[in-house]
mmCIF file of C-alpha atoms in Angstrom:
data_model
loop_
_atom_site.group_PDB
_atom_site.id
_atom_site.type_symbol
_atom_site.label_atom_id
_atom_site.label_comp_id
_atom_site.label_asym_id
_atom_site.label_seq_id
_atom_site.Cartn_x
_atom_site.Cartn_y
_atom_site.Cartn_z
ATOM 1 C CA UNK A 1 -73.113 6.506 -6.022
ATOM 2 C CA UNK A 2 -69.897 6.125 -4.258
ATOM 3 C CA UNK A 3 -66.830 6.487 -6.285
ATOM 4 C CA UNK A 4 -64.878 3.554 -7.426
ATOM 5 C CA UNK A 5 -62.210 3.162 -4.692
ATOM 6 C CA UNK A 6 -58.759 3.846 -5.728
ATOM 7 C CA UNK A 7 -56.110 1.146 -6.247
ATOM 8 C CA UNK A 8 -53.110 1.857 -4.134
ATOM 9 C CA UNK A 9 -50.581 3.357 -5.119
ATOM 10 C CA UNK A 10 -47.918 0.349 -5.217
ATOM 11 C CA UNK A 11 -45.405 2.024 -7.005
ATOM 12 C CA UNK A 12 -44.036 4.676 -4.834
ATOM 13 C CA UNK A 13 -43.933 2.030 -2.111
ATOM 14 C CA UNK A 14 -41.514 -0.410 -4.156
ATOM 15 C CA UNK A 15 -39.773 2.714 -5.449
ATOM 16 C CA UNK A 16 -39.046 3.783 -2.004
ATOM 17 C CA UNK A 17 -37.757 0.105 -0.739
ATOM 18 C CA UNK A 18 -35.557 0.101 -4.091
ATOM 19 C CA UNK A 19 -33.933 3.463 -2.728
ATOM 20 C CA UNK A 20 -33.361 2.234 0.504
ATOM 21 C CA UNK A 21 -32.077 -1.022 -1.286
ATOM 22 C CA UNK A 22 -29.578 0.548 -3.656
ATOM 23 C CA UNK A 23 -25.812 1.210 -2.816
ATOM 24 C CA UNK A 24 -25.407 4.361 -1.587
ATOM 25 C CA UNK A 25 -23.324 6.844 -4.263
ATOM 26 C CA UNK A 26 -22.029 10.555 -4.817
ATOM 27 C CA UNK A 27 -24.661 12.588 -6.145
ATOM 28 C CA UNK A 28 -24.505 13.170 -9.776
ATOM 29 C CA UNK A 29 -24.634 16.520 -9.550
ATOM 30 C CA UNK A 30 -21.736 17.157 -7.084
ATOM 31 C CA UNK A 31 -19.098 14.931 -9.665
ATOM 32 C CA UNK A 32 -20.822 17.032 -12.183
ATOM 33 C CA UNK A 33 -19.804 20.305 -10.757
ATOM 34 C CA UNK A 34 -16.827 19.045 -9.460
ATOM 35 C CA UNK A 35 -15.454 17.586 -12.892
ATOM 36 C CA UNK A 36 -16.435 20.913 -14.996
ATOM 37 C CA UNK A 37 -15.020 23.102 -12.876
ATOM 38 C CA UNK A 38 -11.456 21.465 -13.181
ATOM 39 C CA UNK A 39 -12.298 20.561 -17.262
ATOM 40 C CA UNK A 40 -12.562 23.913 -17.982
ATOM 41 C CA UNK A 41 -14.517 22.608 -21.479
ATOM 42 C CA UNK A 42 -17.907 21.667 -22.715
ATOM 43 C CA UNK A 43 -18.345 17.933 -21.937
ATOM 44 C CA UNK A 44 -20.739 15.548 -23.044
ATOM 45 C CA UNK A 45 -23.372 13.546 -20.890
ATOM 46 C CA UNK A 46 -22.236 10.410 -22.290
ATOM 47 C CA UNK A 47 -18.538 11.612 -20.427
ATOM 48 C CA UNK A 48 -20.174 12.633 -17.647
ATOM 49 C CA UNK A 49 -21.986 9.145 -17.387
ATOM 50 C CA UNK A 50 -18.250 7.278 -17.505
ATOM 51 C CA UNK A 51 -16.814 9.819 -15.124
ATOM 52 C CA UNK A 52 -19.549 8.743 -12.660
ATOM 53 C CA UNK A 53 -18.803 5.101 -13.205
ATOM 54 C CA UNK A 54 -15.292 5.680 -12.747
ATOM 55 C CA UNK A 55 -15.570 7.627 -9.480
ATOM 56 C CA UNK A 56 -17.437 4.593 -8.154
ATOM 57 C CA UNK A 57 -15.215 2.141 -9.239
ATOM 58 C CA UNK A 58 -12.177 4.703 -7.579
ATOM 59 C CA UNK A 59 -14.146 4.346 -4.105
ATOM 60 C CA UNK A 60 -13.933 0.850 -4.488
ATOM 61 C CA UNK A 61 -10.458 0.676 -5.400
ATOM 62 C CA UNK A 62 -9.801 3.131 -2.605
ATOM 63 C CA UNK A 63 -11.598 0.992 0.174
ATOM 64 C CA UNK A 64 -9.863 -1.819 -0.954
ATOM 65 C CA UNK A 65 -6.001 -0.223 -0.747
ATOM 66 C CA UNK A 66 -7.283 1.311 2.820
ATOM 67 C CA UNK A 67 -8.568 -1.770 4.440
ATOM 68 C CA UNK A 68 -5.317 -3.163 3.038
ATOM 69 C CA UNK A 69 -3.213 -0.112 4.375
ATOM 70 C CA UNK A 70 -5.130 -0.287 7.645
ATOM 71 C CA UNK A 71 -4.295 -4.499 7.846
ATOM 72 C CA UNK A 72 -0.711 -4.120 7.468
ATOM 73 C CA UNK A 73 -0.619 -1.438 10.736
ATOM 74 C CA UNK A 74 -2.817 -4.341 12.561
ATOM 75 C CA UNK A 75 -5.136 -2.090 13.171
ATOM 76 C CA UNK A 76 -9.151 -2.062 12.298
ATOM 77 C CA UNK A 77 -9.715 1.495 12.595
ATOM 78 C CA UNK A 78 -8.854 3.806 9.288
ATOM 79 C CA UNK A 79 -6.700 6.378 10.508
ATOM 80 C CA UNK A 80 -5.234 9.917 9.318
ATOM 81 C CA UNK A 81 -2.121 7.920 8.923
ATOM 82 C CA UNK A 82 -3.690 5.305 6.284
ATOM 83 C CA UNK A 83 -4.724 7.749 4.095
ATOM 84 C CA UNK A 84 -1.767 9.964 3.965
ATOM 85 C CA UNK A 85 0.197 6.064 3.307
ATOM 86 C CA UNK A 86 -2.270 5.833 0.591
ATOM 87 C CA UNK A 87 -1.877 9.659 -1.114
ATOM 88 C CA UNK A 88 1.602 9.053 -1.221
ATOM 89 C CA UNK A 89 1.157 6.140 -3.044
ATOM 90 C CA UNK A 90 -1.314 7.811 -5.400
ATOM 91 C CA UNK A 91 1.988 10.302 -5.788
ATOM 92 C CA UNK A 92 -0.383 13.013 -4.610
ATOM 93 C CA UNK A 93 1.362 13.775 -1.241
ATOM 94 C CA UNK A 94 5.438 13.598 -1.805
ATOM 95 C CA UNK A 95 8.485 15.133 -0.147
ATOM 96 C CA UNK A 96 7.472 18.360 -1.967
ATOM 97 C CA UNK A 97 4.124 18.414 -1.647
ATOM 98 C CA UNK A 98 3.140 17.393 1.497
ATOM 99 C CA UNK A 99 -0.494 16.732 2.805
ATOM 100 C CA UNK A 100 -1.504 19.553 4.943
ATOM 101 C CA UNK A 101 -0.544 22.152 1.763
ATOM 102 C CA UNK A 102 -2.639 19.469 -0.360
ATOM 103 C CA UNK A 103 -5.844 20.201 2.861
ATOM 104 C CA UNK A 104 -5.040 23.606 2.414
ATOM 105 C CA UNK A 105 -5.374 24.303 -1.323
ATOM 106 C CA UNK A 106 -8.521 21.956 -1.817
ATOM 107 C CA UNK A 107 -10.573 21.807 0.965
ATOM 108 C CA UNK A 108 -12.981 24.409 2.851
ATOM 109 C CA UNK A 109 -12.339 26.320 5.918
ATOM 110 C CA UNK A 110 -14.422 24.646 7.945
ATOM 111 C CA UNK A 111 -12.788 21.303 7.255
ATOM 112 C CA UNK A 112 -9.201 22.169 7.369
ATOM 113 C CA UNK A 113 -10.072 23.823 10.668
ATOM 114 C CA UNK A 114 -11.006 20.152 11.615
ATOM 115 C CA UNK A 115 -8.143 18.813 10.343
ATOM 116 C CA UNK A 116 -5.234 20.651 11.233
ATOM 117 C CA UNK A 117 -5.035 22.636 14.122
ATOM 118 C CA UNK A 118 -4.883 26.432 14.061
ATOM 119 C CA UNK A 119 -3.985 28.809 17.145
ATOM 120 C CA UNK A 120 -6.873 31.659 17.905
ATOM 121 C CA UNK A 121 -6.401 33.851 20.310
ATOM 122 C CA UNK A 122 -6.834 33.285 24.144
ATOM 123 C CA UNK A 123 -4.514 30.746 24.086
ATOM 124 C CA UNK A 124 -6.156 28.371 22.028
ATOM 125 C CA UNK A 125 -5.883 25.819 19.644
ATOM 126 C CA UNK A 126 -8.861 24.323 17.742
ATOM 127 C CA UNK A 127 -9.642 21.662 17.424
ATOM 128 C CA UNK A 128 -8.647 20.648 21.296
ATOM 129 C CA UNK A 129 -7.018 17.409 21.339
ATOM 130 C CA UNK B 1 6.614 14.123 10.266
ATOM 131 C CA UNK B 2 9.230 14.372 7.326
ATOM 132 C CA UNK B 3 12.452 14.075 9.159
ATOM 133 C CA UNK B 4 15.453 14.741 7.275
ATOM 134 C CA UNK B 5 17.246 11.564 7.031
ATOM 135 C CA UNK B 6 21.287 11.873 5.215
ATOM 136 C CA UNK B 7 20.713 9.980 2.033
ATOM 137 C CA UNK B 8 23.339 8.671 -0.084
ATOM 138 C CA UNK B 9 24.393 11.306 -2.995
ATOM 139 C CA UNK B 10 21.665 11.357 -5.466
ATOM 140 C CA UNK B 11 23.208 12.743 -8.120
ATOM 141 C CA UNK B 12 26.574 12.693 -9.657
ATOM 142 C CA UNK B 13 28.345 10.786 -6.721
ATOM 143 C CA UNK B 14 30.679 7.721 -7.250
ATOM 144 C CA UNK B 15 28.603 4.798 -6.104
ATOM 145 C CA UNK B 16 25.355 6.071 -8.037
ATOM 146 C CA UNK B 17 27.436 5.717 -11.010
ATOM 147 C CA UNK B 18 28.631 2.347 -10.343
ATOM 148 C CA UNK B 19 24.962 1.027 -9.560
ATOM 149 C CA UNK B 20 23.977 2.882 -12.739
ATOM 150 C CA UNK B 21 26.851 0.500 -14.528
ATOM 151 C CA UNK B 22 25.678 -2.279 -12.806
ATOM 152 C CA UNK B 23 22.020 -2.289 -13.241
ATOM 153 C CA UNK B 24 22.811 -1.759 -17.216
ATOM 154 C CA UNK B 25 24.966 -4.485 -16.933
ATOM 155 C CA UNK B 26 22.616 -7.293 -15.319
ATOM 156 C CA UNK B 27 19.690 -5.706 -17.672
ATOM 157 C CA UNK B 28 22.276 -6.034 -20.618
ATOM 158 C CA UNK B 29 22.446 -10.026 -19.575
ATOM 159 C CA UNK B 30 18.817 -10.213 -19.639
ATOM 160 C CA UNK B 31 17.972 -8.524 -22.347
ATOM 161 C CA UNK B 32 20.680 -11.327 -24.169
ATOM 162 C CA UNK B 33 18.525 -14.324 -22.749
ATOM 163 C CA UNK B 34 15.639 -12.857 -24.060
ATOM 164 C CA UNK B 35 17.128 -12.026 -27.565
ATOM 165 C CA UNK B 36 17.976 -15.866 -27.539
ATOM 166 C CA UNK B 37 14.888 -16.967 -26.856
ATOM 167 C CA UNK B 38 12.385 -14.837 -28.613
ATOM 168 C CA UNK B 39 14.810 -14.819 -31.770
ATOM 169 C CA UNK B 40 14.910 -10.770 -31.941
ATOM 170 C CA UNK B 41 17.249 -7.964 -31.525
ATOM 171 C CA UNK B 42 17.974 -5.370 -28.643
ATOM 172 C CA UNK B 43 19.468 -2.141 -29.645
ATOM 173 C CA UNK B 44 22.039 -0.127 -26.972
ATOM 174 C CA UNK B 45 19.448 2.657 -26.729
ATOM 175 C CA UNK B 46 16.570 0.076 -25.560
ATOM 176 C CA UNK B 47 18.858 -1.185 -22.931
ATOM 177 C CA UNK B 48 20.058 2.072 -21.997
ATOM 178 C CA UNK B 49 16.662 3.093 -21.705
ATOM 179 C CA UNK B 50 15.605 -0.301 -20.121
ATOM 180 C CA UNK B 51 18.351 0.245 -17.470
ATOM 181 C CA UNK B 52 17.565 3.621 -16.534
ATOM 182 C CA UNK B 53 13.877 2.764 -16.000
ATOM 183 C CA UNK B 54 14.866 -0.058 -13.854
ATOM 184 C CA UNK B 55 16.420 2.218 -11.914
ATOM 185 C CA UNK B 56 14.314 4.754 -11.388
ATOM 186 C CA UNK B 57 11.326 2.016 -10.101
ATOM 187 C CA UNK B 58 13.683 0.766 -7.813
ATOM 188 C CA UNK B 59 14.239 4.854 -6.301
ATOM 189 C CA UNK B 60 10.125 4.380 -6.374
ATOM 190 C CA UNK B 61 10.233 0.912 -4.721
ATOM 191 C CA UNK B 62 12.689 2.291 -2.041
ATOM 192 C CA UNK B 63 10.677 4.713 -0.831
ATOM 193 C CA UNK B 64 7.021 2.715 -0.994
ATOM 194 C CA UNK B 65 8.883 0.060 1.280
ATOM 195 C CA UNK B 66 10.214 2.489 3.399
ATOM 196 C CA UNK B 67 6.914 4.022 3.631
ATOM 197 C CA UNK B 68 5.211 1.040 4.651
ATOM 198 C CA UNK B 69 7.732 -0.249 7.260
ATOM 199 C CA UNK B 70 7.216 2.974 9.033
ATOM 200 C CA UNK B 71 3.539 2.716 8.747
ATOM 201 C CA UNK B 72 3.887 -0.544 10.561
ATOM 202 C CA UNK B 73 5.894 1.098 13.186
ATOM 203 C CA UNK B 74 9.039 -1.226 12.108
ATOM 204 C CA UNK B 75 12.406 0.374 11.327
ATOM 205 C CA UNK B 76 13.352 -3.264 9.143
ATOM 206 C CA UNK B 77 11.570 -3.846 5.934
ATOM 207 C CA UNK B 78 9.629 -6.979 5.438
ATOM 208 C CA UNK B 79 8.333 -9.850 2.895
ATOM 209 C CA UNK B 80 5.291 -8.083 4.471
ATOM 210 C CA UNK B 81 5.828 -4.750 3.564
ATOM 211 C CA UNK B 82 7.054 -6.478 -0.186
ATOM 212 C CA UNK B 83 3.248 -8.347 -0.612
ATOM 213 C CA UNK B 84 2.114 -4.867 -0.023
ATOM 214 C CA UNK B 85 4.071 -3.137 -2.433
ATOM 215 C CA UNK B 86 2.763 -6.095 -5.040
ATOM 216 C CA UNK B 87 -0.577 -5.904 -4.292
ATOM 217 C CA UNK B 88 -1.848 -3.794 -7.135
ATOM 218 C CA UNK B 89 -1.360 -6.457 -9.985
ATOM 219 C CA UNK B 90 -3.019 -10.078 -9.118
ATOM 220 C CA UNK B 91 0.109 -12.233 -10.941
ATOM 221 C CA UNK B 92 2.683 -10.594 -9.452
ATOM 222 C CA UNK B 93 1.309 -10.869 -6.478
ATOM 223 C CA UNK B 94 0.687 -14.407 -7.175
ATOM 224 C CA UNK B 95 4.522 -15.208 -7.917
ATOM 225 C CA UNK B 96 5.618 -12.784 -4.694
ATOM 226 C CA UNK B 97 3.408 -14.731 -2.123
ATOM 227 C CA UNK B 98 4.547 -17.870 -3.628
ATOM 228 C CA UNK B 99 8.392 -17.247 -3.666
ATOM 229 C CA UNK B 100 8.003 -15.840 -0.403
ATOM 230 C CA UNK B 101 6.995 -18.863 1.203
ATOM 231 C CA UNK B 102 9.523 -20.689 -0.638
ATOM 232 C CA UNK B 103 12.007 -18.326 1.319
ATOM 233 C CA UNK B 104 10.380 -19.560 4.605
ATOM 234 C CA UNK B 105 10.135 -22.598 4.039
ATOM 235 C CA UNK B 106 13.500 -23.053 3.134
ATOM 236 C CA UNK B 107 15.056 -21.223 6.022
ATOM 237 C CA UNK B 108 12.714 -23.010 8.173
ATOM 238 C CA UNK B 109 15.039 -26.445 6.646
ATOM 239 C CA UNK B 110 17.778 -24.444 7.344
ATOM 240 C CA UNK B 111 16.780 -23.905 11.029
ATOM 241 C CA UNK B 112 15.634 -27.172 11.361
ATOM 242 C CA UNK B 113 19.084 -28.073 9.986
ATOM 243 C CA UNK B 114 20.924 -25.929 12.573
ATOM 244 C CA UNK B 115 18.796 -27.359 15.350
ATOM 245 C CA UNK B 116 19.519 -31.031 14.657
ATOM 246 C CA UNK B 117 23.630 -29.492 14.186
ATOM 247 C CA UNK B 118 23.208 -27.723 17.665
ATOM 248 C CA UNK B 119 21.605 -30.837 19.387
ATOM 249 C CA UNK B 120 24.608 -33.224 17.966
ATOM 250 C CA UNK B 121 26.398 -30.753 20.020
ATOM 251 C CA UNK B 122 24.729 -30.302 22.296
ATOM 252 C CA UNK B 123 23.635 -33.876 22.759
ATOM 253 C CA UNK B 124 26.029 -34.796 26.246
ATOM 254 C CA UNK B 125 24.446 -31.968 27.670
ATOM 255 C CA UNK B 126 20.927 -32.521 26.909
ATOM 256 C CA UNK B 127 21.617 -35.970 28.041
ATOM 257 C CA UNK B 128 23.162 -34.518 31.332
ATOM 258 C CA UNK B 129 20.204 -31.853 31.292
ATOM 259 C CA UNK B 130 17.923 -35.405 31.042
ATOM 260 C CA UNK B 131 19.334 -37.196 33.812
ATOM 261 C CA UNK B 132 19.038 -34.525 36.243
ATOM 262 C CA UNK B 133 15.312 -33.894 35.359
ATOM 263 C CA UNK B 134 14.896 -37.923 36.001
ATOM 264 C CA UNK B 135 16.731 -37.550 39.127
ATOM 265 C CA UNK B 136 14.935 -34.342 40.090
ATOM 266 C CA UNK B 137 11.343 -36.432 39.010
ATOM 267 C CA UNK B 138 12.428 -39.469 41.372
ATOM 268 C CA UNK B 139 13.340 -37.231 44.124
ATOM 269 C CA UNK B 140 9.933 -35.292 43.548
ATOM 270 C CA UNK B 141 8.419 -38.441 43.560
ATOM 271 C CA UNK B 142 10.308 -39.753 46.051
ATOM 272 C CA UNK B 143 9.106 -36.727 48.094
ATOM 273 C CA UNK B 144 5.286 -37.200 47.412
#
């Protein structure tokens, strides 16, 4: 006798559409890395839940302020220059502290290599503008 | 990018005093009207400290509107640049948006004003100006 045939699987399928569906988001695991290395302290997961929540709602808040930023240049195109408005409105770049140190201390070689230009030898500068 | 621009003596100099005195002063004033109406009391120290915070968001409001002047590629700041500066808290950027176009709308009157002025004085010529276009219109018709 034949075995009874299998329902299929409906599940994964609807899972997958939801995926595609939802909003995409940080992972949870890079804000939690990010957040207890600078905490220094044991935190709970009911902290790290509202930290999550409140890095999305900081995206949205920061979309908002660039689109506005971006508007008032009459421009449609988020440039270097909106962001660097919008950091010194956050009072994280000012007259003392001033963006490229900011690249410099927080972000990877291989992106402040992208963003500000270093000389190499053979008469070069990278990256060629 | 950060071009050192000659800005008036921060500290210690003459006129920072005298704006000091005269921020403390105006907040002094309102700090009465509000005494009157809410029925309470202001010590010195809260106006002192009032004043000095006033101050020291207007240093901050300087240099945002500054800021976004520049990032418009203008040298003049603007009602523009002010919306901008307000945009953070929905009310006050409300009442900014709305007393703004007060502002234009009354110096629109104003121009308006000036215009109907200038053409009462400028009415003989317009009415020269007139008669020459009629003339020139006959003669172009005359022509066709």
């Amino acid at each position: 006798p034949l075995p009874p045939l299998l329902a299929k699987p409906i599940a994964k399928s609807s899972r997958a559409s939801q995926r595609k569906t939802s909003e995409p988001r940080v992972a949870r695991s890079l804000i939690k890395k990010i957040f207890s290395h600078y905490v220094k302290m044991p935190v709970t997961r009911d902290a790290f839940s509202i930290v999550e929540t409140c890095s999305e709602r900081y995206f949205k808040q920061l979309s908002n302020d660039l689109e506005a930023y971006t508007n008032h240049a009459k421009r449609k195109t988020v440039e270097m220059a909106d962001l660097e408005v919008l950091m010194r409105r956050q009072r994280l770049v000012t007259d003392k502290m001033p963006l490229h140190v900011l690249i410099e201390r927080y972000l990877p070689l291989e992106y402040r290599k992208l963003l500000i230009p270093v000389a190499v030898r053979g008469n070069k500068v990278i990256p060629c503008k | 990018m950060a071009a050192a621009r000659p800005r008036p003596a921060p500290r210690g100099g003459e006129t920072h005093k005298r704006l000091k005195a005269a921020v403390h002063y105006t907040v002094g004033c309102l700090c009465q009207d509000v005494a009157e109406d809410k029925d309470l009391q202001f010590s010195k120290q809260t106006i002192a400290a009032l004043s000095e915070i006033t101050f020291r968001q207007c240093e901050n409001f300087a240099k945002d509107l500054e800021m976004f002047a520049r990032h418009a590629k203008r040298s003049t700041i603007t009602t523009e640049d002010v919306k901008l500066l307000a945009r953070r808290s929905n009310s006050l950027l409300r009442y900014i948006t709305q007393k703004s176009d007060e502002i234009t709308s009354s110096s629109v009157e104003q121009k308006e004003k000036k215009k109907k002025k200038s053409s009462a004085a400028k009415g003989r010529r317009n009415s020269e100006e007139q008669k020459q276009l009629k003339m020139t219109e006959s003669e172009d018709s005359n022509m066709a």
